[in-house]
Short mmCIF file of C-alpha atoms in Angstrom, two decimals:
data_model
loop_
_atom_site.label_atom_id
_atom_site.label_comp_id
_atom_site.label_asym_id
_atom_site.label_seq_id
_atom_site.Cartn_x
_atom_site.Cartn_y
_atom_site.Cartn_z
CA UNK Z 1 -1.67 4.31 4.89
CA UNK Z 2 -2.83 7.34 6.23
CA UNK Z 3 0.37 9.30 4.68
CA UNK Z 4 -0.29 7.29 1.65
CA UNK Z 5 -4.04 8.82 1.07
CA UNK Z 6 -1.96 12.14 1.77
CA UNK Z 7 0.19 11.75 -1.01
CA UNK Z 8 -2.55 10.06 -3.05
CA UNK Z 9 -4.70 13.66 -2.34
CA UNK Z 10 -1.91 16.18 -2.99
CA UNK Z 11 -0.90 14.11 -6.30
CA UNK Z 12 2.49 13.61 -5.00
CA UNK Z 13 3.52 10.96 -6.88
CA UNK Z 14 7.19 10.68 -5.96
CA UNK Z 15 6.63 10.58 -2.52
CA UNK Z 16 3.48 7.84 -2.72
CA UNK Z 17 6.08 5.41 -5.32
CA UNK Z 18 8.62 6.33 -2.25
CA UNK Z 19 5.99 4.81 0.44
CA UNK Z 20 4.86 2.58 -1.63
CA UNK Z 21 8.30 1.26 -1.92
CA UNK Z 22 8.50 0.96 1.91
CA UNK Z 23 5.55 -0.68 2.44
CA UNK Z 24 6.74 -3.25 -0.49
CA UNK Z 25 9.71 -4.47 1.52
CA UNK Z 26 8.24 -4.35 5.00
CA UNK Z 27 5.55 -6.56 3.91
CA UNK Z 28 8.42 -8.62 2.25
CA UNK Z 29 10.32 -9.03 5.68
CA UNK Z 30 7.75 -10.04 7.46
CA UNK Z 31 6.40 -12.70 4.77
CA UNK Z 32 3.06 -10.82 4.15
CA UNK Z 33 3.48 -11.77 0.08
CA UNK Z 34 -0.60 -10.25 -0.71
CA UNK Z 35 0.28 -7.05 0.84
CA UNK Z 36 3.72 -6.81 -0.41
CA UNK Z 37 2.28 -7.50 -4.40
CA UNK Z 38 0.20 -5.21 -3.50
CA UNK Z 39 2.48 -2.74 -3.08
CA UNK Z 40 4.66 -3.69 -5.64
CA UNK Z 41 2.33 -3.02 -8.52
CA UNK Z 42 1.18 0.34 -7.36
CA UNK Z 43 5.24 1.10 -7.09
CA UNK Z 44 5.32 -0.45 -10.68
CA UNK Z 45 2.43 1.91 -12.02
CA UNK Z 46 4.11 5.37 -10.71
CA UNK Z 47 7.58 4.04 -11.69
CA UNK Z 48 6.15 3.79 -15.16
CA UNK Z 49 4.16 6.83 -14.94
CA UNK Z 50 0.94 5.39 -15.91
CA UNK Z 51 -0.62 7.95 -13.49
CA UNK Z 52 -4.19 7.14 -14.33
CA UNK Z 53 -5.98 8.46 -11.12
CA UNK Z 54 -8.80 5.99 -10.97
CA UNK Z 55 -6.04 3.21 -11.35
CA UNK Z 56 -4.16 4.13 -8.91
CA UNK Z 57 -6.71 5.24 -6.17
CA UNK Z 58 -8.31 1.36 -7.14
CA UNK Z 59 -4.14 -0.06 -6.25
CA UNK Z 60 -4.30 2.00 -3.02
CA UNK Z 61 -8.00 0.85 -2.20
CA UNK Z 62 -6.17 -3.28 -2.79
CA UNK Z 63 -3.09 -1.85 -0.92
CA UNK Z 64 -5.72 -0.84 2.30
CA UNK Z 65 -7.43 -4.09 1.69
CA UNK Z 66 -4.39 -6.36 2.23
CA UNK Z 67 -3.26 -4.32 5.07
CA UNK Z 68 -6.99 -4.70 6.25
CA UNK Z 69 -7.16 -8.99 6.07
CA UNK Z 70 -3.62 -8.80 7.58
CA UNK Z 71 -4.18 -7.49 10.36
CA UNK Z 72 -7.48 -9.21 11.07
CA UNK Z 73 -5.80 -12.58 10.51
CA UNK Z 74 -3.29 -11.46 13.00
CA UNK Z 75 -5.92 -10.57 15.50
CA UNK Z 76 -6.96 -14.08 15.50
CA UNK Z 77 -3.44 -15.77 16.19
CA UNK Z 78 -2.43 -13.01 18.42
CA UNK Z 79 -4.23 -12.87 22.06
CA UNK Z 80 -5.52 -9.35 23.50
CA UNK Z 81 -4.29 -9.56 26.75
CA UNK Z 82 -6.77 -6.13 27.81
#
């Protein structure tokens, strides 16, 4: 994510459809389909070149979001053995 803001700042929008791309089939492999849509229509948007900042900082925010309940419904299924 954090590379992702990066790209987002430096309006590098080859390399954040690139990441974005990743983070599409990563999400797909591991079954996480919210985060991988999530993905997949802020890929869709700088594929097309609608590069409408406030729409794609608001597909980022979704993107963080996802990643966010994710990884807080892991926390509950997966023990912390510290």
């Amino acid at each position: 994510i954090a590379k992702m803001e990066k790209a987002f700042a430096e309006k590098n929008w080859k390399l954040l459809q690139h990441q974005s791309h990743t983070f599409k089939g990563t999400a797909g492999n591991i079954g996480a389909t919210k985060l991988r849509d999530a993905a997949l229509s802020l890929e869709t948007s700088l594929k097309k070149g609608n590069i409408e900042i406030h729409l794609i900082k608001d597909k980022l925010s979704i993107l963080e979001s996802s990643l966010d309940q994710l990884s807080k419904a892991l926390q509950l299924i997966i023990p912390d053995n510290n």
